[in-house]
Amino acid sequence: MNRQELIEQIHEKRTFLCVGLDTDLKKIPQHLLKEDDPIFAFNRAIIDATAPYCVSYKPNLAFYEAFGIKGLIAFEKTIKYLKENYPKHFIIADAKRGDIGNTSAMYARTFFEEYDVDSLTVAPYMGEDSVTPFLGYEGKWVILLALTSNKGSQDFQLTPLHTPLVGRWGPGNFKGERLFEKVLKTSQQWGTDENMMYVVGATQGKMFQTVREIVPHHFLLVPGVGAQGGSLQEVCEYGMNSDCGLLVNSSRGIIYASNGEDFAQVAASKARELQQQMSDELKKIWP
């Protein structure tokens, strides 16, 4: 899916919701455990219920790999189901891959050729040659980790990269960008806003202003709304651009809103609530 197609879907459906498929056998309704493939049965029901209210799905690979080959089969079946029944939805494989060049090339082949997803989350820590193998696929996207929503993001991502002021050494005599800003600036030499997005956590609030100063046109994948406490309104105030430029993910707040037999209907209700809030926000740029 290219950029214009994604924007058209957001405009048409009046939503920029991404539903995270973080499917855990310990959390899904117990009656589904009787199914031959309970992970896929849960995903299929959630997808059918929420598809009208979102433009994207994001299965997190850890939740499938944890169950070995059965989990990976469920992941593959989920991707196939989406592509056959909801081909206009943007599929994100949340795998956070990134390694030396030849290893990244194999990861890229796995997700863009074998599974044929639209996008993949990638860790930038190892630099350009670990990211560029993912960028050679037409119509596919790299979603680069930039400023995440977890507490530990402060350990490295907000670290100042100090530059001494001319002729002055000592405490307080430094200026410089932070690590996440370096990631945003440097990575723009590798890809464009047509094939690269960035992960920016909803809990970062006004930091979206800084992000938008550096990458005004790129799409941002925004986790952390809902269970993690991020504010949708704040994300939109500081992070939305003229093309919307946001995919806001909600996982637990939708898929685990009920653990009864009504789980799909409740998930649909939660997704609809977010869609309506997003529609109101979109009116500010698309009256």
PDB file of N, CA and C in Angstrom, residues 125-188:
ATOM      1  N   TYR A 125      19.200   1.023  16.001  1.00  0.00           N
ATOM      2  CA  TYR A 125      20.406   1.184  16.810  1.00  0.00           C
ATOM      3  C   TYR A 125      21.684   0.827  16.056  1.00  0.00           C
ATOM      4  N   MET A 126      21.616  -0.150  15.144  1.00  0.00           N
ATOM      5  CA  MET A 126      22.819  -0.577  14.427  1.00  0.00           C
ATOM      6  C   MET A 126      23.112   0.253  13.181  1.00  0.00           C
ATOM      7  N   GLY A 127      22.283   1.229  12.881  1.00  0.00           N
ATOM      8  CA  GLY A 127      22.600   2.171  11.821  1.00  0.00           C
ATOM      9  C   GLY A 127      22.109   1.822  10.437  1.00  0.00           C
ATOM     10  N   GLU A 128      22.612   2.585   9.468  1.00  0.00           N
ATOM     11  CA  GLU A 128      22.089   2.570   8.101  1.00  0.00           C
ATOM     12  C   GLU A 128      22.060   1.185   7.471  1.00  0.00           C
ATOM     13  N   ASP A 129      23.171   0.443   7.543  1.00  0.00           N
ATOM     14  CA  ASP A 129      23.213  -0.829   6.834  1.00  0.00           C
ATOM     15  C   ASP A 129      22.295  -1.878   7.443  1.00  0.00           C
ATOM     16  N   SER A 130      21.789  -1.629   8.655  1.00  0.00           N
ATOM     17  CA  SER A 130      20.829  -2.547   9.251  1.00  0.00           C
ATOM     18  C   SER A 130      19.395  -2.206   8.863  1.00  0.00           C
ATOM     19  N   VAL A 131      19.186  -1.010   8.311  1.00  0.00           N
ATOM     20  CA  VAL A 131      17.839  -0.551   7.958  1.00  0.00           C
ATOM     21  C   VAL A 131      17.583  -0.583   6.457  1.00  0.00           C
ATOM     22  N   THR A 132      18.583  -0.218   5.658  1.00  0.00           N
ATOM     23  CA  THR A 132      18.342  -0.088   4.211  1.00  0.00           C
ATOM     24  C   THR A 132      17.895  -1.368   3.520  1.00  0.00           C
ATOM     25  N   PRO A 133      18.248  -2.581   3.974  1.00  0.00           N
ATOM     26  CA  PRO A 133      17.722  -3.760   3.289  1.00  0.00           C
ATOM     27  C   PRO A 133      16.202  -3.842   3.290  1.00  0.00           C
ATOM     28  N   PHE A 134      15.559  -3.209   4.272  1.00  0.00           N
ATOM     29  CA  PHE A 134      14.101  -3.230   4.341  1.00  0.00           C
ATOM     30  C   PHE A 134      13.461  -2.222   3.383  1.00  0.00           C
ATOM     31  N   LEU A 135      14.263  -1.283   2.885  1.00  0.00           N
ATOM     32  CA  LEU A 135      13.720  -0.180   2.098  1.00  0.00           C
ATOM     33  C   LEU A 135      13.722  -0.438   0.593  1.00  0.00           C
ATOM     34  N   GLY A 136      14.145  -1.623   0.204  1.00  0.00           N
ATOM     35  CA  GLY A 136      14.243  -1.927  -1.223  1.00  0.00           C
ATOM     36  C   GLY A 136      13.017  -2.569  -1.824  1.00  0.00           C
ATOM     37  N   TYR A 137      11.895  -2.543  -1.111  1.00  0.00           N
ATOM     38  CA  TYR A 137      10.679  -3.205  -1.581  1.00  0.00           C
ATOM     39  C   TYR A 137       9.619  -2.163  -1.912  1.00  0.00           C
ATOM     40  N   GLU A 138       9.232  -2.110  -3.163  1.00  0.00           N
ATOM     41  CA  GLU A 138       8.243  -1.124  -3.599  1.00  0.00           C
ATOM     42  C   GLU A 138       6.906  -1.367  -2.908  1.00  0.00           C
ATOM     43  N   GLY A 139       6.320  -0.294  -2.400  1.00  0.00           N
ATOM     44  CA  GLY A 139       5.027  -0.395  -1.743  1.00  0.00           C
ATOM     45  C   GLY A 139       5.085  -0.884  -0.309  1.00  0.00           C
ATOM     46  N   LYS A 140       6.287  -1.142   0.203  1.00  0.00           N
ATOM     47  CA  LYS A 140       6.453  -1.601   1.582  1.00  0.00           C
ATOM     48  C   LYS A 140       7.060  -0.483   2.430  1.00  0.00           C
ATOM     49  N   TRP A 141       6.809  -0.567   3.730  1.00  0.00           N
ATOM     50  CA  TRP A 141       7.209   0.496   4.645  1.00  0.00           C
ATOM     51  C   TRP A 141       8.083  -0.023   5.773  1.00  0.00           C
ATOM     52  N   VAL A 142       9.044   0.782   6.159  1.00  0.00           N
ATOM     53  CA  VAL A 142       9.790   0.609   7.397  1.00  0.00           C
ATOM     54  C   VAL A 142       9.193   1.563   8.428  1.00  0.00           C
ATOM     55  N   ILE A 143       8.919   1.042   9.634  1.00  0.00           N
ATOM     56  CA  ILE A 143       8.442   1.895  10.725  1.00  0.00           C
ATOM     57  C   ILE A 143       9.529   1.878  11.790  1.00  0.00           C
ATOM     58  N   LEU A 144      10.277   2.960  11.849  1.00  0.00           N
ATOM     59  CA  LEU A 144      11.494   3.022  12.645  1.00  0.00           C
ATOM     60  C   LEU A 144      11.190   3.477  14.075  1.00  0.00           C
ATOM     61  N   LEU A 145      11.731   2.773  15.034  1.00  0.00           N
ATOM     62  CA  LEU A 145      11.570   3.179  16.431  1.00  0.00           C
ATOM     63  C   LEU A 145      12.281   4.509  16.657  1.00  0.00           C
ATOM     64  N   ALA A 146      11.551   5.481  17.185  1.00  0.00           N
ATOM     65  CA  ALA A 146      12.138   6.805  17.418  1.00  0.00           C
ATOM     66  C   ALA A 146      12.009   7.218  18.879  1.00  0.00           C
ATOM     67  N   LEU A 147      10.778   7.403  19.331  1.00  0.00           N
ATOM     68  CA  LEU A 147      10.542   7.862  20.704  1.00  0.00           C
ATOM     69  C   LEU A 147       9.367   7.056  21.251  1.00  0.00           C
ATOM     70  N   THR A 148       9.658   6.024  21.995  1.00  0.00           N
ATOM     71  CA  THR A 148       8.654   5.037  22.354  1.00  0.00           C
ATOM     72  C   THR A 148       7.905   5.423  23.630  1.00  0.00           C
ATOM     73  N   SER A 149       6.844   4.663  23.930  1.00  0.00           N
ATOM     74  CA  SER A 149       5.930   5.036  25.006  1.00  0.00           C
ATOM     75  C   SER A 149       6.300   4.436  26.356  1.00  0.00           C
ATOM     76  N   ASN A 150       7.255   3.527  26.381  1.00  0.00           N
ATOM     77  CA  ASN A 150       7.583   2.847  27.633  1.00  0.00           C
ATOM     78  C   ASN A 150       8.436   3.727  28.548  1.00  0.00           C
ATOM     79  N   LYS A 151       8.421   3.400  29.840  1.00  0.00           N
ATOM     80  CA  LYS A 151       9.177   4.172  30.829  1.00  0.00           C
ATOM     81  C   LYS A 151      10.670   4.211  30.502  1.00  0.00           C
ATOM     82  N   GLY A 152      11.210   3.104  30.031  1.00  0.00           N
ATOM     83  CA  GLY A 152      12.636   3.010  29.744  1.00  0.00           C
ATOM     84  C   GLY A 152      13.096   3.823  28.558  1.00  0.00           C
ATOM     85  N   SER A 153      12.174   4.455  27.836  1.00  0.00           N
ATOM     86  CA  SER A 153      12.578   5.288  26.695  1.00  0.00           C
ATOM     87  C   SER A 153      13.530   6.401  27.138  1.00  0.00           C
ATOM     88  N   GLN A 154      13.428   6.789  28.409  1.00  0.00           N
ATOM     89  CA  GLN A 154      14.289   7.865  28.910  1.00  0.00           C
ATOM     90  C   GLN A 154      15.746   7.420  29.084  1.00  0.00           C
ATOM     91  N   ASP A 155      15.974   6.111  29.166  1.00  0.00           N
ATOM     92  CA  ASP A 155      17.328   5.615  29.408  1.00  0.00           C
ATOM     93  C   ASP A 155      18.283   5.999  28.283  1.00  0.00           C
ATOM     94  N   PHE A 156      17.809   5.932  27.038  1.00  0.00           N
ATOM     95  CA  PHE A 156      18.673   6.224  25.895  1.00  0.00           C
ATOM     96  C   PHE A 156      18.088   7.282  24.955  1.00  0.00           C
ATOM     97  N   GLN A 157      16.802   7.179  24.658  1.00  0.00           N
ATOM     98  CA  GLN A 157      16.226   7.991  23.593  1.00  0.00           C
ATOM     99  C   GLN A 157      16.260   9.483  23.896  1.00  0.00           C
ATOM    100  N   LEU A 158      16.193   9.851  25.150  1.00  0.00           N
ATOM    101  CA  LEU A 158      16.210  11.266  25.529  1.00  0.00           C
ATOM    102  C   LEU A 158      17.597  11.746  25.948  1.00  0.00           C
ATOM    103  N   THR A 159      18.606  10.889  25.772  1.00  0.00           N
ATOM    104  CA  THR A 159      19.967  11.252  26.144  1.00  0.00           C
ATOM    105  C   THR A 159      20.497  12.366  25.241  1.00  0.00           C
ATOM    106  N   PRO A 160      20.973  13.474  25.827  1.00  0.00           N
ATOM    107  CA  PRO A 160      21.557  14.540  25.000  1.00  0.00           C
ATOM    108  C   PRO A 160      22.890  14.085  24.389  1.00  0.00           C
ATOM    109  N   LEU A 161      23.062  14.398  23.125  1.00  0.00           N
ATOM    110  CA  LEU A 161      24.341  14.139  22.469  1.00  0.00           C
ATOM    111  C   LEU A 161      25.134  15.429  22.568  1.00  0.00           C
ATOM    112  N   HIS A 162      25.932  15.567  23.601  1.00  0.00           N
ATOM    113  CA  HIS A 162      26.532  16.849  23.956  1.00  0.00           C
ATOM    114  C   HIS A 162      27.564  17.313  22.930  1.00  0.00           C
ATOM    115  N   THR A 163      27.507  18.584  22.641  1.00  0.00           N
ATOM    116  CA  THR A 163      28.508  19.262  21.825  1.00  0.00           C
ATOM    117  C   THR A 163      29.044  20.431  22.641  1.00  0.00           C
ATOM    118  N   PRO A 164      30.335  20.507  22.886  1.00  0.00           N
ATOM    119  CA  PRO A 164      30.847  21.608  23.717  1.00  0.00           C
ATOM    120  C   PRO A 164      30.689  22.949  23.022  1.00  0.00           C
ATOM    121  N   LEU A 165      30.269  23.940  23.774  1.00  0.00           N
ATOM    122  CA  LEU A 165      30.233  25.298  23.247  1.00  0.00           C
ATOM    123  C   LEU A 165      31.666  25.760  22.988  1.00  0.00           C
ATOM    124  N   VAL A 166      31.872  26.541  21.956  1.00  0.00           N
ATOM    125  CA  VAL A 166      33.217  26.910  21.518  1.00  0.00           C
ATOM    126  C   VAL A 166      34.002  27.560  22.662  1.00  0.00           C
ATOM    127  N   GLY A 167      35.158  26.980  22.959  1.00  0.00           N
ATOM    128  CA  GLY A 167      36.066  27.560  23.935  1.00  0.00           C
ATOM    129  C   GLY A 167      35.638  27.409  25.379  1.00  0.00           C
ATOM    130  N   ARG A 168      34.593  26.599  25.625  1.00  0.00           N
ATOM    131  CA  ARG A 168      34.093  26.484  26.996  1.00  0.00           C
ATOM    132  C   ARG A 168      33.892  25.016  27.345  1.00  0.00           C
ATOM    133  N   TRP A 169      34.482  24.598  28.411  1.00  0.00           N
ATOM    134  CA  TRP A 169      34.344  23.236  28.897  1.00  0.00           C
ATOM    135  C   TRP A 169      33.879  23.288  30.354  1.00  0.00           C
ATOM    136  N   GLY A 170      33.059  22.364  30.714  1.00  0.00           N
ATOM    137  CA  GLY A 170      32.577  22.314  32.086  1.00  0.00           C
ATOM    138  C   GLY A 170      31.090  22.088  32.133  1.00  0.00           C
ATOM    139  N   PRO A 171      30.546  21.826  33.309  1.00  0.00           N
ATOM    140  CA  PRO A 171      29.106  21.557  33.454  1.00  0.00           C
ATOM    141  C   PRO A 171      28.256  22.694  32.915  1.00  0.00           C
ATOM    142  N   GLY A 172      27.245  22.336  32.162  1.00  0.00           N
ATOM    143  CA  GLY A 172      26.314  23.330  31.633  1.00  0.00           C
ATOM    144  C   GLY A 172      26.776  24.015  30.368  1.00  0.00           C
ATOM    145  N   ASN A 173      28.003  23.763  29.930  1.00  0.00           N
ATOM    146  CA  ASN A 173      28.529  24.435  28.740  1.00  0.00           C
ATOM    147  C   ASN A 173      28.419  23.549  27.502  1.00  0.00           C
ATOM    148  N   PHE A 174      27.275  22.853  27.387  1.00  0.00           N
ATOM    149  CA  PHE A 174      27.068  21.952  26.263  1.00  0.00           C
ATOM    150  C   PHE A 174      25.706  22.232  25.642  1.00  0.00           C
ATOM    151  N   LYS A 175      25.605  21.985  24.373  1.00  0.00           N
ATOM    152  CA  LYS A 175      24.330  22.011  23.680  1.00  0.00           C
ATOM    153  C   LYS A 175      24.324  20.826  22.731  1.00  0.00           C
ATOM    154  N   GLY A 176      23.166  20.428  22.274  1.00  0.00           N
ATOM    155  CA  GLY A 176      23.139  19.323  21.335  1.00  0.00           C
ATOM    156  C   GLY A 176      21.789  18.644  21.298  1.00  0.00           C
ATOM    157  N   GLU A 177      21.557  17.904  20.247  1.00  0.00           N
ATOM    158  CA  GLU A 177      20.312  17.191  20.074  1.00  0.00           C
ATOM    159  C   GLU A 177      20.303  15.930  20.929  1.00  0.00           C
ATOM    160  N   ARG A 178      19.085  15.418  21.131  1.00  0.00           N
ATOM    161  CA  ARG A 178      18.933  14.166  21.854  1.00  0.00           C
ATOM    162  C   ARG A 178      18.969  13.000  20.872  1.00  0.00           C
ATOM    163  N   LEU A 179      19.157  11.804  21.426  1.00  0.00           N
ATOM    164  CA  LEU A 179      19.368  10.645  20.572  1.00  0.00           C
ATOM    165  C   LEU A 179      18.200  10.416  19.622  1.00  0.00           C
ATOM    166  N   PHE A 180      16.954  10.556  20.109  1.00  0.00           N
ATOM    167  CA  PHE A 180      15.820  10.324  19.219  1.00  0.00           C
ATOM    168  C   PHE A 180      15.797  11.341  18.082  1.00  0.00           C
ATOM    169  N   GLU A 181      16.239  12.568  18.349  1.00  0.00           N
ATOM    170  CA  GLU A 181      16.310  13.575  17.299  1.00  0.00           C
ATOM    171  C   GLU A 181      17.364  13.200  16.257  1.00  0.00           C
ATOM    172  N   LYS A 182      18.485  12.657  16.713  1.00  0.00           N
ATOM    173  CA  LYS A 182      19.525  12.179  15.799  1.00  0.00           C
ATOM    174  C   LYS A 182      18.987  11.069  14.911  1.00  0.00           C
ATOM    175  N   VAL A 183      18.207  10.160  15.495  1.00  0.00           N
ATOM    176  CA  VAL A 183      17.597   9.083  14.712  1.00  0.00           C
ATOM    177  C   VAL A 183      16.690   9.657  13.632  1.00  0.00           C
ATOM    178  N   LEU A 184      15.836  10.615  14.008  1.00  0.00           N
ATOM    179  CA  LEU A 184      14.913  11.210  13.046  1.00  0.00           C
ATOM    180  C   LEU A 184      15.646  11.916  11.914  1.00  0.00           C
ATOM    181  N   LYS A 185      16.666  12.687  12.255  1.00  0.00           N
ATOM    182  CA  LYS A 185      17.385  13.463  11.243  1.00  0.00           C
ATOM    183  C   LYS A 185      18.210  12.571  10.329  1.00  0.00           C
ATOM    184  N   THR A 186      18.969  11.658  10.906  1.00  0.00           N
ATOM    185  CA  THR A 186      19.875  10.819  10.112  1.00  0.00           C
ATOM    186  C   THR A 186      19.110   9.864   9.211  1.00  0.00           C
ATOM    187  N   SER A 187      18.031   9.274   9.719  1.00  0.00           N
ATOM    188  CA  SER A 187      17.302   8.259   8.957  1.00  0.00           C
ATOM    189  C   SER A 187      16.628   8.825   7.720  1.00  0.00           C
ATOM    190  N   GLN A 188      16.418  10.138   7.680  1.00  0.00           N
ATOM    191  CA  GLN A 188      15.812  10.729   6.492  1.00  0.00           C
ATOM    192  C   GLN A 188      16.738  10.659   5.277  1.00  0.00           C
TER     193      GLN A 188
END
